[in-house]
mmCIF file of C-alpha atoms in Angstrom:
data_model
loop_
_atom_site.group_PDB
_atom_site.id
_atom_site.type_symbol
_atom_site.label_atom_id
_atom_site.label_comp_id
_atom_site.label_asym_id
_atom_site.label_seq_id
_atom_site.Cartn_x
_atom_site.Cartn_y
_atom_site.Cartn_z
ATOM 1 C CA UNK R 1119 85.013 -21.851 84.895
ATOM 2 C CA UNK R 1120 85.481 -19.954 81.757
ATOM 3 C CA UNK R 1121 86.236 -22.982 79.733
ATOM 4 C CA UNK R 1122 82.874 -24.829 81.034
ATOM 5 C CA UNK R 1123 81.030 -21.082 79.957
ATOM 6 C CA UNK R 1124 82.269 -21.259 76.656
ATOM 7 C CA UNK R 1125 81.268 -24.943 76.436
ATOM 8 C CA UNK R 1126 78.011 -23.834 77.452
ATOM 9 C CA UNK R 1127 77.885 -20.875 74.533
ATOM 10 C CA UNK R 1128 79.047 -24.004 71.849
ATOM 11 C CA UNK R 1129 76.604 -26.232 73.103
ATOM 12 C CA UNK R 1130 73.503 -23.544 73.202
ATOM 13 C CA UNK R 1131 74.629 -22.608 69.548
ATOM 14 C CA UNK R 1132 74.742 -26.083 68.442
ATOM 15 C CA UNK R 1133 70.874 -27.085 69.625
ATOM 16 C CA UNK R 1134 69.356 -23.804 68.389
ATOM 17 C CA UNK R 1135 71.238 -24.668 64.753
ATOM 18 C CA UNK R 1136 69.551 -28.356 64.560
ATOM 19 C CA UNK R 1137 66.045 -26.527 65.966
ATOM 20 C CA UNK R 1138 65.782 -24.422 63.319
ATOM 21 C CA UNK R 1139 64.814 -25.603 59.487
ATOM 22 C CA UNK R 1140 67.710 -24.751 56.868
ATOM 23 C CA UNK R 1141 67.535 -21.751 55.040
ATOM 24 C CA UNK R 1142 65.992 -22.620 50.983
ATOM 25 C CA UNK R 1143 64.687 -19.859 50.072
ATOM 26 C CA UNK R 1144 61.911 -20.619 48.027
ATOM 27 C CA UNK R 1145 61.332 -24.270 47.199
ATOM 28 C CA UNK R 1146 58.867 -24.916 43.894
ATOM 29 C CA UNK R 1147 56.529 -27.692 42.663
ATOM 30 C CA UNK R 1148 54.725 -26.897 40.022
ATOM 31 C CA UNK R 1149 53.692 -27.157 36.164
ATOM 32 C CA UNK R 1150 53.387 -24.121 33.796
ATOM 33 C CA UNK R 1151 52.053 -23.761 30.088
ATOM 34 C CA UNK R 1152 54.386 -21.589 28.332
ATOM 35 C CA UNK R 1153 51.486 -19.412 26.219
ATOM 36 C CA UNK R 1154 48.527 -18.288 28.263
ATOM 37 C CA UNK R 1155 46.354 -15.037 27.991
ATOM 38 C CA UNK R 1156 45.057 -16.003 31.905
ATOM 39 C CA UNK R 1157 44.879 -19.486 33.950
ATOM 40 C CA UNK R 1158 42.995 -20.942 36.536
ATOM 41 C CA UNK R 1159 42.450 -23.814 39.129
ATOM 42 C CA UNK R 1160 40.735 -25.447 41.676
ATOM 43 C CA UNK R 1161 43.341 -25.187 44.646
ATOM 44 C CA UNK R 1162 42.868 -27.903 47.694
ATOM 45 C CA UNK R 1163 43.873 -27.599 50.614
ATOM 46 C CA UNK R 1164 45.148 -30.553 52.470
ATOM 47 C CA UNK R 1165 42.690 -32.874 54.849
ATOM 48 C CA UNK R 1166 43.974 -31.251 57.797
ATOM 49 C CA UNK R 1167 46.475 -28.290 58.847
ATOM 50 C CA UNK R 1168 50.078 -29.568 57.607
ATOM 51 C CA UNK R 1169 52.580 -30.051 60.416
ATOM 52 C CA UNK R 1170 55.327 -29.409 60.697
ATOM 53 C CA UNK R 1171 54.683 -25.732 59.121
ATOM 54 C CA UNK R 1172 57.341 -23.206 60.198
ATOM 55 C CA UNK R 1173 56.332 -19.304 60.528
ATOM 56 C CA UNK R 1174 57.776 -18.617 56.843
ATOM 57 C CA UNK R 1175 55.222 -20.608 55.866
ATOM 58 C CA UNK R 1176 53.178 -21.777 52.083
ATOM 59 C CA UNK R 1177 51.999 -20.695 49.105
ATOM 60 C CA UNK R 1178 49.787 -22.397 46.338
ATOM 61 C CA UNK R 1179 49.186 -20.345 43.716
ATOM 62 C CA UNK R 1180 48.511 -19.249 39.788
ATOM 63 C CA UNK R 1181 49.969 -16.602 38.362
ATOM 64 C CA UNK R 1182 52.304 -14.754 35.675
ATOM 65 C CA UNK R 1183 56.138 -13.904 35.965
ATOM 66 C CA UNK R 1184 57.484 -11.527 34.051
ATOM 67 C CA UNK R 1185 61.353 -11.891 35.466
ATOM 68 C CA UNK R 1186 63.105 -9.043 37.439
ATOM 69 C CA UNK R 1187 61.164 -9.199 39.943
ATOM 70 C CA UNK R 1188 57.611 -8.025 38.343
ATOM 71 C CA UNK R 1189 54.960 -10.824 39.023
ATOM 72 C CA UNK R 1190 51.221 -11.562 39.998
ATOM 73 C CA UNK R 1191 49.650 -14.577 41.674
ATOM 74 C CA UNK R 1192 46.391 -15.323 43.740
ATOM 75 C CA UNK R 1193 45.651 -18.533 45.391
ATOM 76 C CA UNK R 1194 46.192 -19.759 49.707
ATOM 77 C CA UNK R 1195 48.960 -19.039 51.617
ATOM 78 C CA UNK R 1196 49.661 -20.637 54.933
ATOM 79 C CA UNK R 1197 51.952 -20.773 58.167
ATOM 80 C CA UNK R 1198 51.929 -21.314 61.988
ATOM 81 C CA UNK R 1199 50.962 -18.428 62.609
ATOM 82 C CA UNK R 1200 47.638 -19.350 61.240
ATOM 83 C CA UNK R 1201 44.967 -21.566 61.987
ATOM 84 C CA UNK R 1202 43.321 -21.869 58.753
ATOM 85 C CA UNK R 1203 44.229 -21.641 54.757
ATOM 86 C CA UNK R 1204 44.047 -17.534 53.898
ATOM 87 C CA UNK R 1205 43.009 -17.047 50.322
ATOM 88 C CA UNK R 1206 45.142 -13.847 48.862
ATOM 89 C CA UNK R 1207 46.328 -11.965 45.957
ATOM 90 C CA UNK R 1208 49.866 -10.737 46.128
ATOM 91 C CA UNK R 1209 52.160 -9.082 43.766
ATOM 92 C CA UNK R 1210 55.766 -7.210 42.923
ATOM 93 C CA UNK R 1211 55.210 -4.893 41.088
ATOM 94 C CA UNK R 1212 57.654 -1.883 40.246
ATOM 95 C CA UNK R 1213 59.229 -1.933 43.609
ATOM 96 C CA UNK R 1214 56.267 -2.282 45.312
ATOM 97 C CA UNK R 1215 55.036 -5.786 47.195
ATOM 98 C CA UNK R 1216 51.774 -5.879 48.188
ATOM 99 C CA UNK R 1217 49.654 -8.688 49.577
ATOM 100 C CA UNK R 1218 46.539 -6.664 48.285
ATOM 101 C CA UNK R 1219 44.273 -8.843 50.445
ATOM 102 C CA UNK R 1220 43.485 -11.999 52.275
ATOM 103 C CA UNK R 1221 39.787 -12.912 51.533
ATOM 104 C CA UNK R 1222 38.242 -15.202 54.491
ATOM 105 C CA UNK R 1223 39.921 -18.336 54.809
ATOM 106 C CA UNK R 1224 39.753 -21.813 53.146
ATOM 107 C CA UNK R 1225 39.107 -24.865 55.279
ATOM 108 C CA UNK R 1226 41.201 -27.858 55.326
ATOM 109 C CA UNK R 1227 40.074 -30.358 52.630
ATOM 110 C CA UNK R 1228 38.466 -27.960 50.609
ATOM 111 C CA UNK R 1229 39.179 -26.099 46.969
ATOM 112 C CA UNK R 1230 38.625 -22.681 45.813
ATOM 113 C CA UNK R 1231 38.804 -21.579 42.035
ATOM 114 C CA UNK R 1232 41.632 -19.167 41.791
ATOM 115 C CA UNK R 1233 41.920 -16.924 38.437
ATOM 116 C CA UNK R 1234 44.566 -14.694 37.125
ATOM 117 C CA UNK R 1235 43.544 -13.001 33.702
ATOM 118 C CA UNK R 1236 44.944 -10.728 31.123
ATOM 119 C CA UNK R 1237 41.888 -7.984 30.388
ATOM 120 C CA UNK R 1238 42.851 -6.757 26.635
ATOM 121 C CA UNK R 1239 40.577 -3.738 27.331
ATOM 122 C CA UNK R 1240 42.514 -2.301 29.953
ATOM 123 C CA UNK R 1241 45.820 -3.846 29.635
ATOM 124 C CA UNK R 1242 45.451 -5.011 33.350
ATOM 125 C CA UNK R 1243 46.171 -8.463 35.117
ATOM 126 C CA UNK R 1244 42.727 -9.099 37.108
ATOM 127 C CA UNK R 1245 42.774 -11.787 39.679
ATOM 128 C CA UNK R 1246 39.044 -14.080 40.788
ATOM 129 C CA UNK R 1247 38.404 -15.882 43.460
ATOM 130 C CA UNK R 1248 35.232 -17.976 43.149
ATOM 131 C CA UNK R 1249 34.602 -15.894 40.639
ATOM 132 C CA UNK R 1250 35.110 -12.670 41.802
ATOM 133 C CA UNK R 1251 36.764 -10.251 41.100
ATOM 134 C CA UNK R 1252 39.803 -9.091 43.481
ATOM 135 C CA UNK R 1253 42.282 -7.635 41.814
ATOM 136 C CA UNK R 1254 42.884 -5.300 38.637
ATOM 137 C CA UNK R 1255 46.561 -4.113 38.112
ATOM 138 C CA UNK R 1256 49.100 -2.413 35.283
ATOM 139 C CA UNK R 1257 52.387 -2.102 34.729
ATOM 140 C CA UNK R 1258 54.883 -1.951 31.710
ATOM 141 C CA UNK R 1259 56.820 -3.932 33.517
ATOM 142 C CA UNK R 1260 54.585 -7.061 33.413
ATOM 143 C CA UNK R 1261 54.049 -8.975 30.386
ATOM 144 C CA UNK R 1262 51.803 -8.560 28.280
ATOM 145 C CA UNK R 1263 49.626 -11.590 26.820
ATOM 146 C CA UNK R 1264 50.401 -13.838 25.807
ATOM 147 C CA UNK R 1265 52.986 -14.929 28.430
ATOM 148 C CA UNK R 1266 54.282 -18.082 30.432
ATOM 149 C CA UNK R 1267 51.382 -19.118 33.118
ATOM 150 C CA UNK R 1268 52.010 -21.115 36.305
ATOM 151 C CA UNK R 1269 50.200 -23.493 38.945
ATOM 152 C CA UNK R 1270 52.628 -23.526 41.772
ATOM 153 C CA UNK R 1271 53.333 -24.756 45.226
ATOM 154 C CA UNK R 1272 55.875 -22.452 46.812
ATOM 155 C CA UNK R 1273 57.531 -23.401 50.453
ATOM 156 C CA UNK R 1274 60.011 -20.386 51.922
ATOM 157 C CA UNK R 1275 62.821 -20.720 53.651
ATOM 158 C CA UNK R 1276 62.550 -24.924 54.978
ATOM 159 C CA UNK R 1277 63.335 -28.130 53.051
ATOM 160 C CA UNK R 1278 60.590 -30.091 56.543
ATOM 161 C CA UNK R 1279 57.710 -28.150 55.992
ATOM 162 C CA UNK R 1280 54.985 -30.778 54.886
ATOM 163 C CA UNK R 1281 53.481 -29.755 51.622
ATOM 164 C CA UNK R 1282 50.137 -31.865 50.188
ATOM 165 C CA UNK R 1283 48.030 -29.711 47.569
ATOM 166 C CA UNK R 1284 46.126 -30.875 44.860
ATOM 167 C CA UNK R 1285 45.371 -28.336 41.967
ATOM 168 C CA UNK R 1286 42.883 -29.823 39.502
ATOM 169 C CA UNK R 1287 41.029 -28.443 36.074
ATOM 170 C CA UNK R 1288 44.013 -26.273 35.580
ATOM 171 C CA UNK R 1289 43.294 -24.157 32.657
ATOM 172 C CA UNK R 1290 45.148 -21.607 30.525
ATOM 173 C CA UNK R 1291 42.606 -19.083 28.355
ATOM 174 C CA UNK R 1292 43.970 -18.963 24.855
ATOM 175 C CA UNK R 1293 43.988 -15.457 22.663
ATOM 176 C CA UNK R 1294 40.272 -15.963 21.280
ATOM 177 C CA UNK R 1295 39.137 -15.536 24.913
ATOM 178 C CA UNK R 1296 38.539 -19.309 25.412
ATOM 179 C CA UNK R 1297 39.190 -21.546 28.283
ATOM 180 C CA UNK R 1298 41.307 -24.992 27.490
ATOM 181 C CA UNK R 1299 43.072 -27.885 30.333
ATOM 182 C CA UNK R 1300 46.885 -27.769 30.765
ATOM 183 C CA UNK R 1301 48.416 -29.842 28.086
ATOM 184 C CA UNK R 1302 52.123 -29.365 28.585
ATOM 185 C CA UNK R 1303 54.280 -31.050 31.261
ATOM 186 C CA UNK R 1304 56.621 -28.285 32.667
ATOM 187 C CA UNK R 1305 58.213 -28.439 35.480
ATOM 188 C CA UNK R 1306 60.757 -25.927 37.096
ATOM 189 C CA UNK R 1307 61.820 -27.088 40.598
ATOM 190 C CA UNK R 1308 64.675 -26.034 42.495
ATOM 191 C CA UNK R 1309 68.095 -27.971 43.275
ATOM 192 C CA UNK R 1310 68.504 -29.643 45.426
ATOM 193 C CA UNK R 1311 64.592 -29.924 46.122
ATOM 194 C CA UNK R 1312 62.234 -32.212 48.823
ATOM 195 C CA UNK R 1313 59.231 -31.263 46.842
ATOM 196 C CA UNK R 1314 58.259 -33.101 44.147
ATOM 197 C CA UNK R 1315 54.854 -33.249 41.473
ATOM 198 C CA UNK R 1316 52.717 -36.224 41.093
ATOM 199 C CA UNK R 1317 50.703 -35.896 38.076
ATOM 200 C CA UNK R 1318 47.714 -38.121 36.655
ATOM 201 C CA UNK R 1319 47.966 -35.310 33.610
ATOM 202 C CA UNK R 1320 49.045 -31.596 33.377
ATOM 203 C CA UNK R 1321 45.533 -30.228 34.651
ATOM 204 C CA UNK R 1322 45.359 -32.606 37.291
ATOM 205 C CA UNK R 1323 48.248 -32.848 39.940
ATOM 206 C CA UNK R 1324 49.675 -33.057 43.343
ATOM 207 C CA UNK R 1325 52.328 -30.897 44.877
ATOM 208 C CA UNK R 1326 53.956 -32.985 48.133
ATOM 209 C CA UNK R 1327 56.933 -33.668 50.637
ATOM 210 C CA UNK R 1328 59.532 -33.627 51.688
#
């Protein structure tokens, strides 16, 4: 009896281990213009709610990164838990992490313009969504402009969670306060990574997989 219990235990331990997605962290596909003073995008969602989506969940984003952990992003974040696309802005920012706000939702097969903006009068990031304003925030520890700005697809913590988004008329703001399309083809994924970037240039592109 207590070797068919124990076979039991193994057994029970074994299915919930292939059940569950493998732990990634976060998984990236994306394309970034290394000199920006803000960026923005037209963010898609996919056709219809992507499956499978575990609880960890999706984000599709633009934003800065200043490194140790100080950053600022807005765009739609998804996950089971959900039935619909939640627009947000969310950042780290000297030990704090706030999502500052989800904003209505986005509907499958849809865009919104997402914005995230250096504001030389104030020294603050300021996110947009559609055009308005959402966000304003400062900190010494984020960069100042000009600074590396990215268009993102970020999956947490699975390498089976489907991913589709299309981000088109991605543009970076340059220091004269005017508004150009991505021209460089960067590219920081992780290894080893499912998720992969098809794009028909740098403003235009799709984030997909696995």
């Amino acid at each position: 009896m207590k070797r068919l219990f124990v076979s039991i235990i193994l057994i029970s331990i074994f299915l919930m281990a292939i059940a569950e997605p493998a732990a990634a962290s976060e998984l990236y596909a994306d394309n970034y213009q290394s000199s920006v003073y803000g960026l923005r995008a037209y963010i898609y969602t996919p056709n219809s709610a992507p499956s499978p989506q575990y609880l960890t969940g999706q984000a599709n984003w633009v934003g800065v990164n200043a490194g140790y952990g100080h950053w600022i992003q807005t765009g739609w974040m998804y996950n089971s838990n959900n039935a619909n696309a939640l627009p947000y802005t969310e950042y780290n920012i000297d030990g704090i992490h706030a999502i500052q706000g989800f904003y209505g939702t986005q509907s499958w097969g849809y865009s919104k313009h997402y914005q995230c903006s250096y504001n030389n009068s104030t020294g603050c990031w300021d996110t947009f969504i559609d055009g308005d304003r959402k966000v304003s925030v400062y900190s010494s520890n984020l960069p100042t402009a000009p600074t590396a700005g990215d268009a993102s697809s970020e999956v947490h913590d699975s390498t089976t969670s489907v991913l589709d988004t299309v981000f088109y008329y991605v543009e970076y703001m340059n220091s004269s306060g005017s508004w150009n399309k991505f021209d460089q083809n960067n590219q920081a994924p992780s290894s080893p990574n499912p998720y992969q970037v098809t794009k028909d240039c740098p403003w235009y592109f799709r984030c997909y997989g696995p």
